[in-house]
Short mmCIF file of C-alpha atoms in Angstrom, two decimals:
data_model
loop_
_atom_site.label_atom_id
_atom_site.label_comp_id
_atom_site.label_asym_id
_atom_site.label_seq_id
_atom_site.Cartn_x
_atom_site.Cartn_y
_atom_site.Cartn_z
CA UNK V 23 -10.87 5.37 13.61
CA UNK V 24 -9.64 4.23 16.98
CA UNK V 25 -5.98 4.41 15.91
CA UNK V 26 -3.53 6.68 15.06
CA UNK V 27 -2.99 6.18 11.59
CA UNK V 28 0.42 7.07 9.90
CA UNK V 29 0.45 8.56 6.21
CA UNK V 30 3.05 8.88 3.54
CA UNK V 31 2.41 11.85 0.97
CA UNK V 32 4.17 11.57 -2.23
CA UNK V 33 3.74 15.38 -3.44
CA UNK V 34 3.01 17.38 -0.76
CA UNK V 35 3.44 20.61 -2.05
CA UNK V 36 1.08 20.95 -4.83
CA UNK V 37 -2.67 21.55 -4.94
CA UNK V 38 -3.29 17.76 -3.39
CA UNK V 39 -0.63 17.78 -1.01
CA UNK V 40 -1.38 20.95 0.21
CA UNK V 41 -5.06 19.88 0.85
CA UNK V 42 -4.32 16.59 2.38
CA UNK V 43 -2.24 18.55 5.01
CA UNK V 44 -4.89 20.84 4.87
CA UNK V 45 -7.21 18.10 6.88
CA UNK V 46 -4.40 16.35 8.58
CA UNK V 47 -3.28 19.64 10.78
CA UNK V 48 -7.04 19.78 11.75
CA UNK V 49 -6.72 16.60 13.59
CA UNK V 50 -3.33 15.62 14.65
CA UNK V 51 -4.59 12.91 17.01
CA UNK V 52 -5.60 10.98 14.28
CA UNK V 53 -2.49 11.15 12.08
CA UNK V 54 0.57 10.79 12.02
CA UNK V 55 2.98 12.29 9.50
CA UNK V 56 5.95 9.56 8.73
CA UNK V 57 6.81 10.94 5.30
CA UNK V 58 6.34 14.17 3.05
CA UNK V 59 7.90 14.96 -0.90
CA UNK V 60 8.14 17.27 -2.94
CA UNK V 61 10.06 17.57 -6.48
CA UNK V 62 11.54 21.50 -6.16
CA UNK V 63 9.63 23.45 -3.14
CA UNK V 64 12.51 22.94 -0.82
CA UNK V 65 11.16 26.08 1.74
CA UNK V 66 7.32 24.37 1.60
CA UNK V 67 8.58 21.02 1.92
CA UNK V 68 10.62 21.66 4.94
CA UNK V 69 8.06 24.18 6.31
CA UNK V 70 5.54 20.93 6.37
CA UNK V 71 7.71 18.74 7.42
CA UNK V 72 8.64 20.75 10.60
CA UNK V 73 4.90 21.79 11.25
CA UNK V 74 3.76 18.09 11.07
CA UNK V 75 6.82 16.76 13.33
CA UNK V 76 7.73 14.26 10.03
CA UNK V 77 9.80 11.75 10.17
CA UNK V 78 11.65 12.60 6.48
CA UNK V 79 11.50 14.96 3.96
CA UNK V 80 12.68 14.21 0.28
CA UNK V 81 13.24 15.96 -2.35
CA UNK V 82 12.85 15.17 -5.98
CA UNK V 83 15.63 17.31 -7.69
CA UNK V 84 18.93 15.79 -6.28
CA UNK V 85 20.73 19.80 -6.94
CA UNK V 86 18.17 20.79 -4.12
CA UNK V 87 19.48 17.98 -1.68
CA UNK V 88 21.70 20.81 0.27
CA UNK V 89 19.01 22.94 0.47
CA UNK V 90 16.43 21.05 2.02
CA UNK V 91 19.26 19.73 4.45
CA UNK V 92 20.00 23.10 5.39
CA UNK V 93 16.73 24.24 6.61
CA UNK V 94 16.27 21.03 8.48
CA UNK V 95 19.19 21.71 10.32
CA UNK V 96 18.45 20.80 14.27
CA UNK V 97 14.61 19.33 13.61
CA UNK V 98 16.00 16.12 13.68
CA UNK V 99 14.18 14.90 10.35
CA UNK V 100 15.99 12.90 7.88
CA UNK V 101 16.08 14.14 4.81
CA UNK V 102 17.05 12.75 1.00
CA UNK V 103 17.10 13.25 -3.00
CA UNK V 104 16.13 11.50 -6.17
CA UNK V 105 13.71 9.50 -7.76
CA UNK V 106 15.37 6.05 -5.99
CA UNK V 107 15.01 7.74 -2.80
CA UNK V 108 11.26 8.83 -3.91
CA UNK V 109 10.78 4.74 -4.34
CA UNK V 110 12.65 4.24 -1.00
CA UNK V 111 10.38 6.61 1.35
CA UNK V 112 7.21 5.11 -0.12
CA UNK V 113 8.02 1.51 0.84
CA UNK V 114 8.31 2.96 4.50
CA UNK V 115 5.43 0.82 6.36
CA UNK V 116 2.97 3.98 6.75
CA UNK V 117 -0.94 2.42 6.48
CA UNK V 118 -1.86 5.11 4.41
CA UNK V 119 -0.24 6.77 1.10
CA UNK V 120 -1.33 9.28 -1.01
CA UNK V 121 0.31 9.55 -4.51
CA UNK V 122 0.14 13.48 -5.82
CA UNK V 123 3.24 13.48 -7.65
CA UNK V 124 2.52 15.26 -11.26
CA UNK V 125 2.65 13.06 -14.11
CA UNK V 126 4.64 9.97 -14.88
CA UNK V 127 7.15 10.57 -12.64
CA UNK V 128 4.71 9.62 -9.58
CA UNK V 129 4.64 5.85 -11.33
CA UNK V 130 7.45 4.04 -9.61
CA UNK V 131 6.95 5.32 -6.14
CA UNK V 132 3.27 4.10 -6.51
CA UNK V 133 4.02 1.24 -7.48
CA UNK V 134 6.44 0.61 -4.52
CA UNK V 135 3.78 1.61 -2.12
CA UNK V 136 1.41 -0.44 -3.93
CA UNK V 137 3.73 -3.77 -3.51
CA UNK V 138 3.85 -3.21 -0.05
CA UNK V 139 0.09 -3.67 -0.21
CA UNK V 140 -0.84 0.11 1.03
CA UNK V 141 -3.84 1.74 1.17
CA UNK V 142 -3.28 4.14 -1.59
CA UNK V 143 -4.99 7.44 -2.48
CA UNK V 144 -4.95 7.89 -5.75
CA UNK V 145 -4.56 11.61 -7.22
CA UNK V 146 -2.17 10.70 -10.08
CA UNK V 147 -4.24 9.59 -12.95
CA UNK V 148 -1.07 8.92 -15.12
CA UNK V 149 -0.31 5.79 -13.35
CA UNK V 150 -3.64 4.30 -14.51
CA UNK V 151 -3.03 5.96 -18.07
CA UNK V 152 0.71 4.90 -18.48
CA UNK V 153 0.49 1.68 -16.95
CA UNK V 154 -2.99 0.62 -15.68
CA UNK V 155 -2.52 -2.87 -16.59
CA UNK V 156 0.13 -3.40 -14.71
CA UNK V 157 -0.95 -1.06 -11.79
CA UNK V 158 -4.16 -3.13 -11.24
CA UNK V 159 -2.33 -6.81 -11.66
CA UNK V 160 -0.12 -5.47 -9.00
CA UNK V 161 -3.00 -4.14 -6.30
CA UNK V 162 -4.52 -7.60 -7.16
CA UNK V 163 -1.11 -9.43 -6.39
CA UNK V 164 -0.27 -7.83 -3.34
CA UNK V 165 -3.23 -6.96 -1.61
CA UNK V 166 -2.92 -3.31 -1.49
CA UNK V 167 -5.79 -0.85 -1.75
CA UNK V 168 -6.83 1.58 -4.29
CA UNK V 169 -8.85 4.88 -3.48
CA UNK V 170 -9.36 7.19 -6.38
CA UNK V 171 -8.94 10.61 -5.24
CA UNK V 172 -9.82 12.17 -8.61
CA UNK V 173 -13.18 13.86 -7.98
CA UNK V 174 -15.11 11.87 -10.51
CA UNK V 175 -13.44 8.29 -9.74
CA UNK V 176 -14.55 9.18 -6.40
CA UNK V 177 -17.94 9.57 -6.87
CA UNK V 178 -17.95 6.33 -8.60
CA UNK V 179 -16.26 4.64 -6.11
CA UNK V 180 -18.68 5.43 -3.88
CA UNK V 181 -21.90 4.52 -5.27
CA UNK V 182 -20.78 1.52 -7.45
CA UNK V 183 -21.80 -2.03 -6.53
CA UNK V 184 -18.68 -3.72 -6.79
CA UNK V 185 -20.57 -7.22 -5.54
CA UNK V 186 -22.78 -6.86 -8.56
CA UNK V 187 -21.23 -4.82 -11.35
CA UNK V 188 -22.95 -6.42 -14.00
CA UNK V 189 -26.21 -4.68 -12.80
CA UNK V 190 -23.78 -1.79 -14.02
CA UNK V 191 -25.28 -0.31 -17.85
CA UNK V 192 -22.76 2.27 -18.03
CA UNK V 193 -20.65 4.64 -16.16
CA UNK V 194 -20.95 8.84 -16.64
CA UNK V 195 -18.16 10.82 -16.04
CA UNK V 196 -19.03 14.24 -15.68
CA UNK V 197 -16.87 17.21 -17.06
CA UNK V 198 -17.02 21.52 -15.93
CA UNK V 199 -15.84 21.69 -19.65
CA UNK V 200 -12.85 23.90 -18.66
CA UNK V 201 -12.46 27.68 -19.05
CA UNK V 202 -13.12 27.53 -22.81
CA UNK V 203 -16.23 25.62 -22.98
CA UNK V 204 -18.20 27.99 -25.37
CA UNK V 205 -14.65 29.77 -26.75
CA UNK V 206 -14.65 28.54 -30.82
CA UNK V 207 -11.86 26.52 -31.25
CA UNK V 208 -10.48 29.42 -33.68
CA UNK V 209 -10.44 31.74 -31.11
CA UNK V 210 -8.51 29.53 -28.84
CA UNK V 211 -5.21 29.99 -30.90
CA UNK V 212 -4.66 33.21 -29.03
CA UNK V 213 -5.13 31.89 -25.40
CA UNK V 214 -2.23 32.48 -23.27
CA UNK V 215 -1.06 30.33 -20.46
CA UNK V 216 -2.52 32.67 -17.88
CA UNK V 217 -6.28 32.54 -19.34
CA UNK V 218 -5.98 28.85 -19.28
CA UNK V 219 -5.11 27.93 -15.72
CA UNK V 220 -8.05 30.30 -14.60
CA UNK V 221 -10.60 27.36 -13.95
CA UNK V 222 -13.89 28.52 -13.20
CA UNK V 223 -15.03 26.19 -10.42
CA UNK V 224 -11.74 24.34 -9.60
CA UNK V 225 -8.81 25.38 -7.62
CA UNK V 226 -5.85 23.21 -9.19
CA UNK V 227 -1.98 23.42 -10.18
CA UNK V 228 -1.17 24.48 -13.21
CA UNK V 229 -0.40 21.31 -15.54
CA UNK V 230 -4.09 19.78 -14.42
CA UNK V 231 -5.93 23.33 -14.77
CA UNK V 232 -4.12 23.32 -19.00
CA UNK V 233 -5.29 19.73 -19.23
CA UNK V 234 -9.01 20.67 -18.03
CA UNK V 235 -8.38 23.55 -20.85
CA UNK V 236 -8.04 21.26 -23.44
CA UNK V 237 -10.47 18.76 -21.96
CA UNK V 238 -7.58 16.47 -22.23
CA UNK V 239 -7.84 15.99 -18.23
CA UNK V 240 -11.25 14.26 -18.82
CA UNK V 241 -9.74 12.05 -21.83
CA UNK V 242 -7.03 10.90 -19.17
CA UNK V 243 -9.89 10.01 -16.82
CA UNK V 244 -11.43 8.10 -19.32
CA UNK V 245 -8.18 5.90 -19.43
CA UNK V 246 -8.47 5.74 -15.63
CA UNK V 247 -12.13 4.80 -14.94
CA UNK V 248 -11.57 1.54 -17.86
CA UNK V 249 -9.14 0.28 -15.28
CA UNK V 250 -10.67 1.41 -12.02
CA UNK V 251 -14.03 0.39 -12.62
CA UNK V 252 -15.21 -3.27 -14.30
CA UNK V 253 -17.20 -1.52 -17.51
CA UNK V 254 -15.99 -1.96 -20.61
CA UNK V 255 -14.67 1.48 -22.81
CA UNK V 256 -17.97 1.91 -24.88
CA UNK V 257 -20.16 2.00 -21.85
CA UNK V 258 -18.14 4.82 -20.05
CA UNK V 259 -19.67 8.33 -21.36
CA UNK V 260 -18.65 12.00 -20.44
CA UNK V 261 -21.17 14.77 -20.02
CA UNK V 262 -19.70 18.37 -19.80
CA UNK V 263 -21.78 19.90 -16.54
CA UNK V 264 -20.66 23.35 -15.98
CA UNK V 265 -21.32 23.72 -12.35
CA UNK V 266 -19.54 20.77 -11.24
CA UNK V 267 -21.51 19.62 -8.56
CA UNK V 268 -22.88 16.30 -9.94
CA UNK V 269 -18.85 14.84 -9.39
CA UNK V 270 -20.31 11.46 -11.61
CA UNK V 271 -22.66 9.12 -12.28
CA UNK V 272 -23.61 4.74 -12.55
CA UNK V 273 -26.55 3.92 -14.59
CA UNK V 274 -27.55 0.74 -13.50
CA UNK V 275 -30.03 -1.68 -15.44
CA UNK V 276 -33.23 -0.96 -14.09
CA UNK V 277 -32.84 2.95 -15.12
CA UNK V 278 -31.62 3.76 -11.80
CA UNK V 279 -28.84 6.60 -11.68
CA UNK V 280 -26.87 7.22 -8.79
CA UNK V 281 -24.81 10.18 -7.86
CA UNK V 282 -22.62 11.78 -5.97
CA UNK V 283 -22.98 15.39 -5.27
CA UNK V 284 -20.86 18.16 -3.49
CA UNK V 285 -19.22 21.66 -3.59
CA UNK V 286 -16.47 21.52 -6.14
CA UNK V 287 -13.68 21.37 -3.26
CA UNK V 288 -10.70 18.55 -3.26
CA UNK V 289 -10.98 18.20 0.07
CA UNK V 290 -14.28 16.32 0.11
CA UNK V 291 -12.71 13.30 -2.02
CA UNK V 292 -9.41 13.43 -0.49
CA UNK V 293 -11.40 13.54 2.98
CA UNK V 294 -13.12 9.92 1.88
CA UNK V 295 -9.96 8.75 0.49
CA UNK V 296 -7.64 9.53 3.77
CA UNK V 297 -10.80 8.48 6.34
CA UNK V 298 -11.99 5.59 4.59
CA UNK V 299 -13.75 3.63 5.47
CA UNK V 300 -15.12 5.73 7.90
CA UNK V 301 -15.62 9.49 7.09
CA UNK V 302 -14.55 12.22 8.87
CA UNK V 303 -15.46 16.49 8.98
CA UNK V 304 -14.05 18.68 5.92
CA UNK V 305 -14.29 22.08 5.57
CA UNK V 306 -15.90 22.49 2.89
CA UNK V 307 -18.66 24.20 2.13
CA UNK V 308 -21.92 22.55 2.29
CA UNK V 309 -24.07 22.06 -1.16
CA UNK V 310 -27.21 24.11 -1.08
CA UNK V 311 -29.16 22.92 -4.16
CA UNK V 312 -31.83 25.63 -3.84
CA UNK V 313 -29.26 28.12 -4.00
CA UNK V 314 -27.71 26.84 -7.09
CA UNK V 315 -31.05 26.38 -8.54
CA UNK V 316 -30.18 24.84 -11.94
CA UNK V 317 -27.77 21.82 -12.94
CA UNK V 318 -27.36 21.99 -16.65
CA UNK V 319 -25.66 19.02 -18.99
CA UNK V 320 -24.29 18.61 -22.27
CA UNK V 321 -22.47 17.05 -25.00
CA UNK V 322 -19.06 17.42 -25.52
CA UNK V 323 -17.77 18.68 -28.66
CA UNK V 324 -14.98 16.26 -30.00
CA UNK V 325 -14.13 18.72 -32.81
CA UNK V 326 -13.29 21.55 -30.49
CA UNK V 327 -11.91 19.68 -28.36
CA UNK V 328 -9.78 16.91 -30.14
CA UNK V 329 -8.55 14.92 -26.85
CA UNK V 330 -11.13 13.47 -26.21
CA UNK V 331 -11.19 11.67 -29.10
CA UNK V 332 -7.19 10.97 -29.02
CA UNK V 333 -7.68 9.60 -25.42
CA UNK V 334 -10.40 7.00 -26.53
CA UNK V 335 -8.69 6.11 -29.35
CA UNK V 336 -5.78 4.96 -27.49
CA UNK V 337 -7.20 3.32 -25.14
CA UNK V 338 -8.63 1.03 -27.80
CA UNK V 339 -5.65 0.43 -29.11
CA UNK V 340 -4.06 -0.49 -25.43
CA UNK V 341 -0.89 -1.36 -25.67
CA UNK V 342 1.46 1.87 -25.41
CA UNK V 343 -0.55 3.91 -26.97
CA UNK V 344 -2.02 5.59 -23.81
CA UNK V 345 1.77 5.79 -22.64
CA UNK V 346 2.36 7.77 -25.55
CA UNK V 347 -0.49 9.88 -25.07
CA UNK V 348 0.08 10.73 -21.42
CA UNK V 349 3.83 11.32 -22.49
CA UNK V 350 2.98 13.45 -25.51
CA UNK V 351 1.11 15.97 -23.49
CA UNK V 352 3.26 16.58 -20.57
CA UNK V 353 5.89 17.37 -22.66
CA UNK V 354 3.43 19.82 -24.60
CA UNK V 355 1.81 21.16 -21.62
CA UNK V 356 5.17 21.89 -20.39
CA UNK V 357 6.10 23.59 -23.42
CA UNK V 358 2.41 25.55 -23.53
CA UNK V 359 2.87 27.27 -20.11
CA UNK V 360 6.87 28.24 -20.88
CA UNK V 361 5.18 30.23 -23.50
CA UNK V 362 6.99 27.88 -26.54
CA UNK V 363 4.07 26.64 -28.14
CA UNK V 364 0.62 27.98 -28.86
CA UNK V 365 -2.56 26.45 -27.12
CA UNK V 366 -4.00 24.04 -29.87
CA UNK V 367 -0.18 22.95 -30.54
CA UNK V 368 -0.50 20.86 -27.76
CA UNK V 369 -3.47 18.68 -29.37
CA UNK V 370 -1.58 18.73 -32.38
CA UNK V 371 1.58 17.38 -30.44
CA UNK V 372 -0.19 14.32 -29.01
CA UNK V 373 -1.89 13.19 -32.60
CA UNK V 374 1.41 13.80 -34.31
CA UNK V 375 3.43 11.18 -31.25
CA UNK V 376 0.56 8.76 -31.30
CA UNK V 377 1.62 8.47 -35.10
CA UNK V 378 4.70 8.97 -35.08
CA UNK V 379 6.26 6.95 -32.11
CA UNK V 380 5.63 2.98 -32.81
CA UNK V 381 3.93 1.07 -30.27
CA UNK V 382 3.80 -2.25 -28.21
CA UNK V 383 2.76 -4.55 -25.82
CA UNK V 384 3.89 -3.52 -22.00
CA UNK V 385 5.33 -6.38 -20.61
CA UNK V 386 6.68 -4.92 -17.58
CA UNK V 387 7.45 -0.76 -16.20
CA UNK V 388 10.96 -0.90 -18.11
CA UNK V 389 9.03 -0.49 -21.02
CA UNK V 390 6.63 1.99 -19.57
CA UNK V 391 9.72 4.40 -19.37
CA UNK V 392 11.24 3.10 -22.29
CA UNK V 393 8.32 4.37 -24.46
CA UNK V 394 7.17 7.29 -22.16
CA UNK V 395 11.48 8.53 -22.77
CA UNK V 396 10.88 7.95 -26.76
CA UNK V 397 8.01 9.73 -27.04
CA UNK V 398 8.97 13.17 -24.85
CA UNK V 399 12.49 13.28 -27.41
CA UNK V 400 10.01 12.85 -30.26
CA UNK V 401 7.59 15.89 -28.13
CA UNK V 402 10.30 18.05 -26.90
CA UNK V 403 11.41 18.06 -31.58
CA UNK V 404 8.02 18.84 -32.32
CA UNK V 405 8.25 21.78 -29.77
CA UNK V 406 11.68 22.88 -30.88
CA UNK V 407 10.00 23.00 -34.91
CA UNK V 408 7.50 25.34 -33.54
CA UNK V 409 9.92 27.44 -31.74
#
């Protein structure tokens, strides 16, 4: 890159955030920090945004306004709170965005950098999940760009041929299979929050680590690589591979599979995403195939774990049924790791919603949040009956 490029990140105090930073402050000639957010971490927030000279902090939870304005006292950054002034700081003109915001809640600031025609890493897969429809349609319409940060989207993106996809015989997501992969799904009614976090090759916050748990994380992904990638559902596969170093695969008609392979460290997508399309140095440490020695893959087991299955189904129904199922699971998730509900309630959560709630065509992201609001009050009774 010959040119300074300013960057907007939408989360910058969880796991993503904290490694985009990570590579920014490596390099300040090459970036420059307009924009950083955060939803509670006032002391992080502000301790970024001073480091990186920003231009403006915001944070998320208006009741923390004061105390982000307080310890930017004398920096001269401009700070803000809410989820309209979330929308408002990603429409700021920055060339590059990344969107790390947890959940459904990162949708509508997106989507405003999006419509300003961005470049925009992607590290929220719920935006695809909720609303990829209307995600894509809007990229399309406004000329913005879409990198997919996630580590298996990634590898895609980088060795599909998007000028001949229907060369393309299927896409192969790959999977660690969590902490739990040979646990028997009996056993796993006694797993605490603080056994499932512990991922054994990832380093990730909290609500992604419980998803991986539940394999639920790879069932969202699904969702996201049917509207990243031009392959129909029933030619995208997942493969659980324990040591995570094979981030994907495209099978391509002639037999061909391509790959891409790395240490298991967020920094190496995130490093694509933020340089592209040039690359730059990360960090990380360099993948030594001889001393790994063996790359083993397998099936996953649907009947263990039961997301998988949900998450297909639901994107074959379209519609708002992924909505529901994104919505379902946050609110369980939430509810697993404040020690409410028991780990396989969460499963049992999501397949009770995706019955329960009734679903629809999304016409535009009113009723995005309309359903995704229905189904957490329908979530957050099924929580309070196991309570």
């Amino acid at each position: 890159m010959n040119t300074r490029r300013s960057i907007t990140v939408l989360g910058s105090t969880g796991s993503i955030g904290c490694s985009t930073l990570d590579l920014v402050e490596r390099d300040l000639d090459q970036w420059r920090v307009v924009a950083l957010t955060a939803h509670d971490n006032v002391t992080l927030l502000a301790e970024q945004a001073k480091n990186l000279s920003a231009e403006i902090a915001v944070i998320g939870n208006p009741e923390k306004y004061a105390e982000l304005k307080d310890a930017l006292v004398g920096s001269g950054i401009a700070c803000a709170a809410g989820a309209e002034a979330l929308v408002e700081v990603a429409k700021i003109p920055t060339d590059w965005v990344m969107s790390a915001i947890v959940g459904a809640a990162g949708l509508a600031p997106t989507m405003a950098a999006i419509e300003r025609g961005a470049i925009v890493g992607l590290a929220n897969k719920e935006c695809l999940v909720c609303a990829g429809d209307l995600v894509m349609q809007a990229v399309k319409d406004h000329g913005a760009t879409l990198l997919p940060v996630d580590s298996e989207h990634n590898a895609i993106f980088q060795v599909f041929d998007f000028n001949r996809p229907e060369g393309v015989s299927k896409i192969i997501l790959t999977a660690s299979g969590g902490p739990f992969r040979k646990r028997s799904r009996q056993s796993l009614a006694s797993v605490t929050p603080q056994e499932a976090v512990k991922h054994p090759n990832w380093s990730m916050g909290a609500k992604i680590s419980i998803d991986s748990a539940t394999m639920m994380n790879k069932g969202l992904e699904l969702i996201e690589a049917f509207h990243l990638f031009p392959v129909p559902e029933e030619r995208i596969d997942i493969l659980v591979h324990p040591q995570s170093v094979v981030h994907s695969m495209v099978e391509y008609a002639d037999g061909s599979v391509l790959a891409q392979l790395g240490s298991p460290d967020m920094r190496t997508p995130i490093a694509y995403s933020l340089a592209w399309p040039a690359r730059m140095n990360a960090p990380v440490k360099k993948l030594n195939l001889a001393e790994i020695g063996t790359l083993s893959f397998e099936i996953p087991d649907e009947i263990r774990f039961p997301a998988l299955r949900m998450a297909r189904e639901a994107l074959r129904q379209g519609g708002t049924a992924p909505t529901i199922l994104n919505a379902a699971n946050e609110v369980a998730v939430a509810a697993f790791l404040n020690g409410q509900i028991g780990f396989l309630d969460i499963t049992n959560i999501v397949e009770d919603c995706l019955s329960a709630v009734d679903g629809s065509s999304l016409a535009g992201l009113d009723d995005v949040f309309g359903i995704d609001a229905k189904t957490r009050r329908t979530a957050i009774s099924a929580v309070k009956a196991l309570v």
